[in-house]
C-alpha positions as MATLAB code, in Angstrom:
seq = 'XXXXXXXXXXXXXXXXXXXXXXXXXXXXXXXXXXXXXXXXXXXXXXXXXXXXXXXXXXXXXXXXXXXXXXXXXXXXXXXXXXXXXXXXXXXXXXXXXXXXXXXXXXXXXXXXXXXXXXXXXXXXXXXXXXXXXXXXXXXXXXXXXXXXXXXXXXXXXXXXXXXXXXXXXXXXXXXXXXXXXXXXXXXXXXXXXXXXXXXXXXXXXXXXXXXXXXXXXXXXXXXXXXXXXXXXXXXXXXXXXXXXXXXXXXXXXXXXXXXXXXXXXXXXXXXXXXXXXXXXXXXXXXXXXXXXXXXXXXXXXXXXXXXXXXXXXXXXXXXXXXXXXXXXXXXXXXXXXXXXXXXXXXXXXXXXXXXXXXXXXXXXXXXXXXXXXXXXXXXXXXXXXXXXXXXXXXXXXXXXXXXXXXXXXXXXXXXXXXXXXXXXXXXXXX';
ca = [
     -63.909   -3.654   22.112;
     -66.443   -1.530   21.782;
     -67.316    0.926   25.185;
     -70.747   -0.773   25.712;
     -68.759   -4.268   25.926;
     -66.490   -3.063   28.191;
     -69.227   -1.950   30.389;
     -70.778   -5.344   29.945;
     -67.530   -7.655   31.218;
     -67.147   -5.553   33.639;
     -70.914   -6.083   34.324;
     -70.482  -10.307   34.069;
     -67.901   -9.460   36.463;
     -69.728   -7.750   39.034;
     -70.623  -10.139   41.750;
     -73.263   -8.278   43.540;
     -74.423   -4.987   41.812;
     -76.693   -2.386   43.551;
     -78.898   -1.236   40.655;
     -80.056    2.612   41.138;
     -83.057    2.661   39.071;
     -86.038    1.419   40.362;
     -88.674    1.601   37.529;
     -89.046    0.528   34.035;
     -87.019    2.998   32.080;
     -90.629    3.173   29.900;
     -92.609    5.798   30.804;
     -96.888    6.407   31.252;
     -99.280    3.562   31.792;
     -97.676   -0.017   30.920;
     -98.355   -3.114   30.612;
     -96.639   -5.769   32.696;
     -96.112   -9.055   30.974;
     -94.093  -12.431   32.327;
     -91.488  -14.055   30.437;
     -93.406  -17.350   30.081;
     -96.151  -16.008   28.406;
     -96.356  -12.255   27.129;
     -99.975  -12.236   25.951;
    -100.677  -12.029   29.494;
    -100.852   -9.153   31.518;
    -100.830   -8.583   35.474;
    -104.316   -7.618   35.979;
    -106.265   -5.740   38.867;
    -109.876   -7.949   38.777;
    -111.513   -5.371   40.044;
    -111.333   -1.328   41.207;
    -111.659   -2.102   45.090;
    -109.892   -2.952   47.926;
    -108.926   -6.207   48.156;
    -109.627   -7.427   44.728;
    -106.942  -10.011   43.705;
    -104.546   -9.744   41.131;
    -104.650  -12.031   38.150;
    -102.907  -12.737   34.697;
    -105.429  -12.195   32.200;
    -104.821  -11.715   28.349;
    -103.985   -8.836   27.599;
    -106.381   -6.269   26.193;
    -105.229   -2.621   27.415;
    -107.785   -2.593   29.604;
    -107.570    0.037   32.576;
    -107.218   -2.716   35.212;
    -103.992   -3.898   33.059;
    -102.853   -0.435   33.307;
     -99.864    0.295   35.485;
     -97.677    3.186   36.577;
     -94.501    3.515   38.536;
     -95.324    5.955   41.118;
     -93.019    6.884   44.075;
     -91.974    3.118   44.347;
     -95.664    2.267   44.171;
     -97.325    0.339   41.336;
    -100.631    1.882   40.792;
    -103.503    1.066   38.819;
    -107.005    2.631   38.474;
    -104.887    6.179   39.660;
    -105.203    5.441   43.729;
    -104.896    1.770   43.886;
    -101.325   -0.039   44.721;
    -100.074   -3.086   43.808;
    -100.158   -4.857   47.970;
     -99.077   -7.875   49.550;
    -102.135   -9.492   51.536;
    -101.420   -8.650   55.192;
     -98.224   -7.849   54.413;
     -97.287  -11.181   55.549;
     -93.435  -12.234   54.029;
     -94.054  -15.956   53.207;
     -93.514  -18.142   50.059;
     -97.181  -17.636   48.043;
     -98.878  -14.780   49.625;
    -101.005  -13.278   47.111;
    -101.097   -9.772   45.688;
    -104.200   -7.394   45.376;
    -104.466   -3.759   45.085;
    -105.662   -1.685   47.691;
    -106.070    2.412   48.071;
    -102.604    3.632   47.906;
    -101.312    4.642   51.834;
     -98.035    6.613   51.754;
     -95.249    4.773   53.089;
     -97.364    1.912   53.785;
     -94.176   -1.133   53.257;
     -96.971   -3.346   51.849;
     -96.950   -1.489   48.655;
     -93.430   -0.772   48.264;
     -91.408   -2.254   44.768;
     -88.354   -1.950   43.338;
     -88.325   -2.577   39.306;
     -84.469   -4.188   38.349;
     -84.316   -2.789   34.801;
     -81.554   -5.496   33.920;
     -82.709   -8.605   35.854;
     -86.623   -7.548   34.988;
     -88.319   -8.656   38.371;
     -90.286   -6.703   40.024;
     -89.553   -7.143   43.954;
     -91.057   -6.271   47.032;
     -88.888   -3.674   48.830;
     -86.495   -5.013   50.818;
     -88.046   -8.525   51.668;
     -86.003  -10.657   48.939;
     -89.373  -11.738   47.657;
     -90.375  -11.052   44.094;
     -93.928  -10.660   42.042;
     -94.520  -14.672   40.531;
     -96.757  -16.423   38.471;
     -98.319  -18.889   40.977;
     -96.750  -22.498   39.236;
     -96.429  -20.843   36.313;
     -99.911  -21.195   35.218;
    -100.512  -19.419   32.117;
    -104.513  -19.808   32.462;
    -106.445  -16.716   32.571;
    -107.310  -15.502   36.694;
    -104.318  -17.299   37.705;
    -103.285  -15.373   41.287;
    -100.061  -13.772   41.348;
     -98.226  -14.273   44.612;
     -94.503  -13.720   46.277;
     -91.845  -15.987   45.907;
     -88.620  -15.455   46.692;
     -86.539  -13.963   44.147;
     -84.708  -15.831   41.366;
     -83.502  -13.504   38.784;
     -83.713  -16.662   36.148;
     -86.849  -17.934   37.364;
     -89.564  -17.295   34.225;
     -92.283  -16.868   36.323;
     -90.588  -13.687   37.774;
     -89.607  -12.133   34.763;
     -92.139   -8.930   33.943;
     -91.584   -6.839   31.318;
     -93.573   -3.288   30.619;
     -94.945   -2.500   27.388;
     -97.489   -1.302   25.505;
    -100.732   -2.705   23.504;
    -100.333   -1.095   19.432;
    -103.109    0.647   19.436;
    -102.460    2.863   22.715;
     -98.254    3.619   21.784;
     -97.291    6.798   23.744;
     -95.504    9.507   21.471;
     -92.384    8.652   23.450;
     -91.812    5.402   25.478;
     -88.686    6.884   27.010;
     -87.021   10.217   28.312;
     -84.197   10.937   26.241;
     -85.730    9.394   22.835;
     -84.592   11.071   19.374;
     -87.947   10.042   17.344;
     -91.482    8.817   18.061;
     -93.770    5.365   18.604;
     -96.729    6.682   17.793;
     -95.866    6.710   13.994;
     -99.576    6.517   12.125;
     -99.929    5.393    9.080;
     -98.104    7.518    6.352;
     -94.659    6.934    4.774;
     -92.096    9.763    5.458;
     -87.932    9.131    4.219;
     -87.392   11.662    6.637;
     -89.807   10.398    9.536;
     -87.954    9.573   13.132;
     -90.517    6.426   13.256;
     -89.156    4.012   16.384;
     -91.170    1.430   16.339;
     -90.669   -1.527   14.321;
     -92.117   -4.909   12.849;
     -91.011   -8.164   12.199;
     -93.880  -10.492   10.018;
     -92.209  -12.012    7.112;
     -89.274  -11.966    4.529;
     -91.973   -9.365    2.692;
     -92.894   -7.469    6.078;
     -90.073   -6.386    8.205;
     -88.034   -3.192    9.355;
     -84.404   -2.669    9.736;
     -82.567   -0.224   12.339;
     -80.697    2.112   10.328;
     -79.018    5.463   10.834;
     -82.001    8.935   10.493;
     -79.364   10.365    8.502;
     -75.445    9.567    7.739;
     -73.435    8.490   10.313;
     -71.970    4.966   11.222;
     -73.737    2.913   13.560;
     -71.531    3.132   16.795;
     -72.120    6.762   16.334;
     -75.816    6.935   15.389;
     -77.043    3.416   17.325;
     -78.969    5.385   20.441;
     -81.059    7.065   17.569;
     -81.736    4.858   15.321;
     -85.340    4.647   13.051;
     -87.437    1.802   11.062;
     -86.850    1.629    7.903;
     -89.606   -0.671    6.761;
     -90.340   -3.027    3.491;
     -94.276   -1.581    4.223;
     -95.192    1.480    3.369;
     -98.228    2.796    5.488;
     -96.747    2.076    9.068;
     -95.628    5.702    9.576;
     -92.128    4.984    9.007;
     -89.525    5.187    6.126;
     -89.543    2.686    3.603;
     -86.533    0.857    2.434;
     -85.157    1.785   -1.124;
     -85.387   -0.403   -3.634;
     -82.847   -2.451   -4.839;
     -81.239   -2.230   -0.943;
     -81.795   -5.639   -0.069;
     -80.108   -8.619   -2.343;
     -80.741  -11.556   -0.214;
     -83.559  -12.188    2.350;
     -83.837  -15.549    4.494;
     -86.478  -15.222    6.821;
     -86.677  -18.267    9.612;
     -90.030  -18.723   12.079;
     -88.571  -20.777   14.817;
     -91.534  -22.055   17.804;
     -89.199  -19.659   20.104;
     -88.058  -16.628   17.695;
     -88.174  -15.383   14.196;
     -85.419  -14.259   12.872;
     -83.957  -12.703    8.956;
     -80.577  -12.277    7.832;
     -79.254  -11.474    4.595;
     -77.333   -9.005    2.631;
     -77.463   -5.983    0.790;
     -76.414   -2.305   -0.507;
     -77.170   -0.969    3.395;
     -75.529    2.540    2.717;
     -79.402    3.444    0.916;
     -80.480    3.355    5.105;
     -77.461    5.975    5.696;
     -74.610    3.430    6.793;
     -71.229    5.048    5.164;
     -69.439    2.396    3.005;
     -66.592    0.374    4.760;
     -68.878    0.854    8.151;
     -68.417   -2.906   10.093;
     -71.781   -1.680   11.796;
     -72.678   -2.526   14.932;
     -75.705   -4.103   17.477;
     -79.106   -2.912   17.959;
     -80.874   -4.241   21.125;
     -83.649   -3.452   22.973;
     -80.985   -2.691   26.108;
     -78.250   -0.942   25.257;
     -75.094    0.013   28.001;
     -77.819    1.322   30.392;
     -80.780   -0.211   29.842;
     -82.799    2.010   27.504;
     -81.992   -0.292   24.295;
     -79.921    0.757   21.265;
     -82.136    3.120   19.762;
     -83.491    4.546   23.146;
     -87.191    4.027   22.912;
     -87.444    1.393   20.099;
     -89.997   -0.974   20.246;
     -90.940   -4.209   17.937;
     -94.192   -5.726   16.898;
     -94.941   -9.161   14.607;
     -98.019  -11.326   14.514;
     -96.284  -14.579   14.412;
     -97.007  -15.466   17.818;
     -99.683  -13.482   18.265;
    -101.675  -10.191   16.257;
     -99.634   -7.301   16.859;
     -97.443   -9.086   20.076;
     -94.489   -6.800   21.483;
     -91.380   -8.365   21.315;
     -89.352   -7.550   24.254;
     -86.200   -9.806   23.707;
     -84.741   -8.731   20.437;
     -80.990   -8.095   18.183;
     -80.053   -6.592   15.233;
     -77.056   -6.526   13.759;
     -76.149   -4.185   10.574;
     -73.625   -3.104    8.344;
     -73.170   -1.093    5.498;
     -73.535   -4.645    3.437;
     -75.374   -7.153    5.623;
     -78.277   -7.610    8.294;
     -79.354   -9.855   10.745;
     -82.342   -9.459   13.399;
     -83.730  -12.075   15.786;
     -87.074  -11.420   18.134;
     -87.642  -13.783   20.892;
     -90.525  -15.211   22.787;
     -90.678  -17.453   25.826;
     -88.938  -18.709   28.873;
     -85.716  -19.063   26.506;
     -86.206  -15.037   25.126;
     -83.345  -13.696   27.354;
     -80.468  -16.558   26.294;
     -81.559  -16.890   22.514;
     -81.705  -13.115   22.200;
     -79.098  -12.454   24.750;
     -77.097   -8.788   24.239;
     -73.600   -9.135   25.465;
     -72.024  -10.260   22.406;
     -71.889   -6.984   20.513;
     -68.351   -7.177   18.445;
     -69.546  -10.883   17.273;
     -71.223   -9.606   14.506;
     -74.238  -11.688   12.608;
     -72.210  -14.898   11.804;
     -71.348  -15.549   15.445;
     -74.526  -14.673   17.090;
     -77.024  -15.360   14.577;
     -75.701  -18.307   12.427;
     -78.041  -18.809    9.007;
     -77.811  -18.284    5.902;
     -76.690  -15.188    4.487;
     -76.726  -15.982    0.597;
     -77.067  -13.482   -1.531;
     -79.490  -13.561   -4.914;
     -81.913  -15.483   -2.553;
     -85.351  -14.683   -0.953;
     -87.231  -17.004    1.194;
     -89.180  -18.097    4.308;
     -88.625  -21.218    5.972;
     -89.482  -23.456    9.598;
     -86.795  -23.965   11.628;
     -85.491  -25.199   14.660;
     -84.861  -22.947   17.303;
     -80.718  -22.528   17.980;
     -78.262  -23.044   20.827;
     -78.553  -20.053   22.714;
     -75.059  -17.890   21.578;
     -72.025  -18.301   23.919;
     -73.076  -21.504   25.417;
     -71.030  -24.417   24.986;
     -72.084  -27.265   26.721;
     -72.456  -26.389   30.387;
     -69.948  -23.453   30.117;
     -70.575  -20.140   28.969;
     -68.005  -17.908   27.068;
     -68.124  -14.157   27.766;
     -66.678  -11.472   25.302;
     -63.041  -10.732   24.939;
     -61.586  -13.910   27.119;
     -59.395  -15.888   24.882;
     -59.914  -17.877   22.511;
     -62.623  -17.281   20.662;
     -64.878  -20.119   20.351;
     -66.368  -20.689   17.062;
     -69.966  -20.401   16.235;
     -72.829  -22.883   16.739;
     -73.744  -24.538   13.514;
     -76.825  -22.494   11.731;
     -79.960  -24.458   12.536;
     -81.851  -26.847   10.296;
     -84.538  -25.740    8.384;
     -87.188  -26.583    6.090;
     -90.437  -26.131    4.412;
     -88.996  -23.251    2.284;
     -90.522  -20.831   -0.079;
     -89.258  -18.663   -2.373;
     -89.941  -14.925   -3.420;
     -88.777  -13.471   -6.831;
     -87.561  -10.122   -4.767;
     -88.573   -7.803   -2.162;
     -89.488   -4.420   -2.499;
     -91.651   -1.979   -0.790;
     -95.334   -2.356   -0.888;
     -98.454   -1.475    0.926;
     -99.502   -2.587    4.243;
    -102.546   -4.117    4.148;
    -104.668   -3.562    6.911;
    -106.976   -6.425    8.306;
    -109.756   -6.728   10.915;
    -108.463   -9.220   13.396;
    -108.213  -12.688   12.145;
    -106.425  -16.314   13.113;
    -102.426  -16.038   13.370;
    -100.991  -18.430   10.190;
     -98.113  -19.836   11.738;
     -97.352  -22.502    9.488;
     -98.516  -25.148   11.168;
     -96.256  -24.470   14.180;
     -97.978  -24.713   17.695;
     -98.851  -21.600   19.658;
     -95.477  -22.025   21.811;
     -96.658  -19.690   24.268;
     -98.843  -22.282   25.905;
     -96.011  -24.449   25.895;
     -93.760  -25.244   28.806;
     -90.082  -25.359   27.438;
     -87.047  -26.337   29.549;
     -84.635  -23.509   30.129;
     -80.870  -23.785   30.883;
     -79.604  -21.847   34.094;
     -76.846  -20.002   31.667;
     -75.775  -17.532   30.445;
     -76.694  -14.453   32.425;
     -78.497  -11.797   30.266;
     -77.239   -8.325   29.609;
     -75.867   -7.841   33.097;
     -75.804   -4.590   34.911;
     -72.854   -2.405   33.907;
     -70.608   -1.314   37.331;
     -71.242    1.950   38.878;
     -68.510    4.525   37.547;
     -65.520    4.239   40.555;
     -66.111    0.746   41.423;
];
């Protein structure tokens, strides 16, 4: 087992964990989107005290803006993120008023791993009021639920305003442009199509438990800034569009992107052992779901001869892209098809989240083994002669084709209460 699944058992484990950091480990002005719906973005309504916050679609506008501040959340520069009256009860509303120093009203704690954002030391926790996804819909406190959709927030970033680093600590850069560079240090990736996709690969030789915090994009698009995958690398392509995911797997000569031959590879997630994701800094982008949407649930899995990446979307985004399988490989987490000589898109159906039989949930390394879930049925396929590296073409904004899938986001799925996502690893001496 791998040191990063050690850290995670011990993690699944852990009964009650005191997590240390209190902000996104992103950095700059984010955007804070919920679980059940990340087009939308917690929004300020207006630059004055009192003005109620809202989930709005998201646009990058300043009032969407955010920054972790001294456990503040602050928007417009001097307003804070403020409970109304500061009174501790089930569905008071939020608004921003001029930040106050130590004023308890403003006071949050961000959980990296559980991704609610909670109001310090009250058990109560930022919520979508009923889970409306409707534009203005107040945000209020609820008490905290680490599963609970509606208190899930994650902090990202619109395309078109990518910082030059979203972390501290990151090897390459977001803020890519729109060249094509074999030795660019590009870390921020796409997922569209079996034509229109990036792999996480090695910047130069190295096997991926050694190279994995450091990873780049090596992209089937040239024109995103990034480096381009060779052709001739990939030999089989099956891309899926789920209404919860997308995913590809396939096969091919992987040692082009830098993976040494014999290399079993590894994971790529957007977590990692301590919650700055395997590359540190690496984001992901698609338009299936939405034009240019940030995926913030996402796996890869690579070795030096086959590939598998999923990018999740929804209530479900945590269990269907969950990290804490990371010796499984693609078979076990991502079952598909993996035939070589083959390239194709197809509708699916979305999976049985991995590790979840029935009501019970297996967890790494506790014997036996269960097998995997059954690969998915799919349909409506089309094939592709091959895939090789061509131009991006670059579009004003238009209508999503989605296959005739509905726009899941507006949908309200049923979630399971299991498994627990990548939990917390335990401090070092515990």
């Amino acid at each position: 087992m791998t040191m990063r699944g050690i850290l995670r058992v011990l993690g699944v484990l852990a009964i009650t964990i005191k997590v240390r950091g209190q902000t996104p480990e992103f950095i700059g002005e984010l955007l804070l989107q919920p679980q059940i719906n990340n087009q939308k973005c917690l929004t300020a309504q207006a630059n004055s005290d009192g003005s109620p916050v809202v989930l709005q679609t998201c646009t990058g506008s300043p009032n969407q803006k955010w920054v972790f501040r001294d456990g503040n959340v602050v928007v417009f520069g001097n307003k804070c993120l403020d409970v109304k009256k500061g009174l501790n009860q089930d569905g008071t509303k939020l608004q921003v008023w001029t930040c106050i120093a130590n004023n308890a009203n403003q006071q949050w704690y961000y959980s990296k791993w559980d991704n609610t954002l909670g109001w310090t030391g009250t058990g109560k926790c930022v919520d979508v009021d009923g889970g409306n996804q409707a534009d203005g819909t107040l945000i209020q406190i609820w008490g905290c639920y680490n599963r609970l959709p509606n208190q899930i927030w994650s902090a990202g970033y619109l395309i078109n305003a990518l910082p030059i680093k979203s972390q501290g600590g990151q090897f390459g850069t977001n803020n890519c442009g729109t060249g094509t560079d074999q030795a660019a240090n590009c870390q921020t990736s796409w997922i569209n199509s079996a034509t229109d996709f990036c792999l996480w690969a090695p910047p130069h030789p190295g096997a991926i438990g050694d190279t994995e915090r450091e990873a780049v994009a090596w992209c089937t698009k040239s024109g995103r800034g990034s480096r381009t995958i060779p052709n001739g690398t990939l030999q089989g392509v099956h891309f899926v569009r789920t209404p919860e995911y997308v995913q590809i797997t396939g096969v091919g000569d992987f040692t082009k992107l830098n993976i040494p031959s014999g290399d079993g590879g590894g994971e790529l997630d957007n977590r990692g052992a301590d919650g700055k994701g395997n590359p540190i800094g690496g984001l992901l982008y698609g338009s299936t779901f939405g034009l240019n949407l940030q995926y913030h649930e996402w796996t890869e899995f690579i070795s030096d001869n086959e590939f598998c990446i999923r990018a999740c979307i929804g209530p479900r985004s945590k269990e269907l892209c969950n990290h804490i399988y990371d010796v499984m490989g693609c078979y076990w987490n991502i079952p598909a098809n993996y035939g070589g000589g083959v390239f194709e898109e197809c509708a699916g159906d979305a999976a049985i989240p991995m590790g979840v039989y029935g009501t019970s949930t297996w967890f790494q390394g506790v014997a036996p083994t269960p097998t995997a879930h059954p690969a998915p049925a799919s349909s409506s396929c089309t094939t592709i002669p091959t895939i090789g590296v061509s131009p991006l073409r670059r579009r004003a904004a238009e209508p999503v084709d989605r296959g005739g899938l509905p726009e899941p986001l507006e949908r309200r799925y049923p979630f399971p209460r299991f498994p627990d996502a990548t939990p917390a690893p335990l401090p070092m001496g515990s």
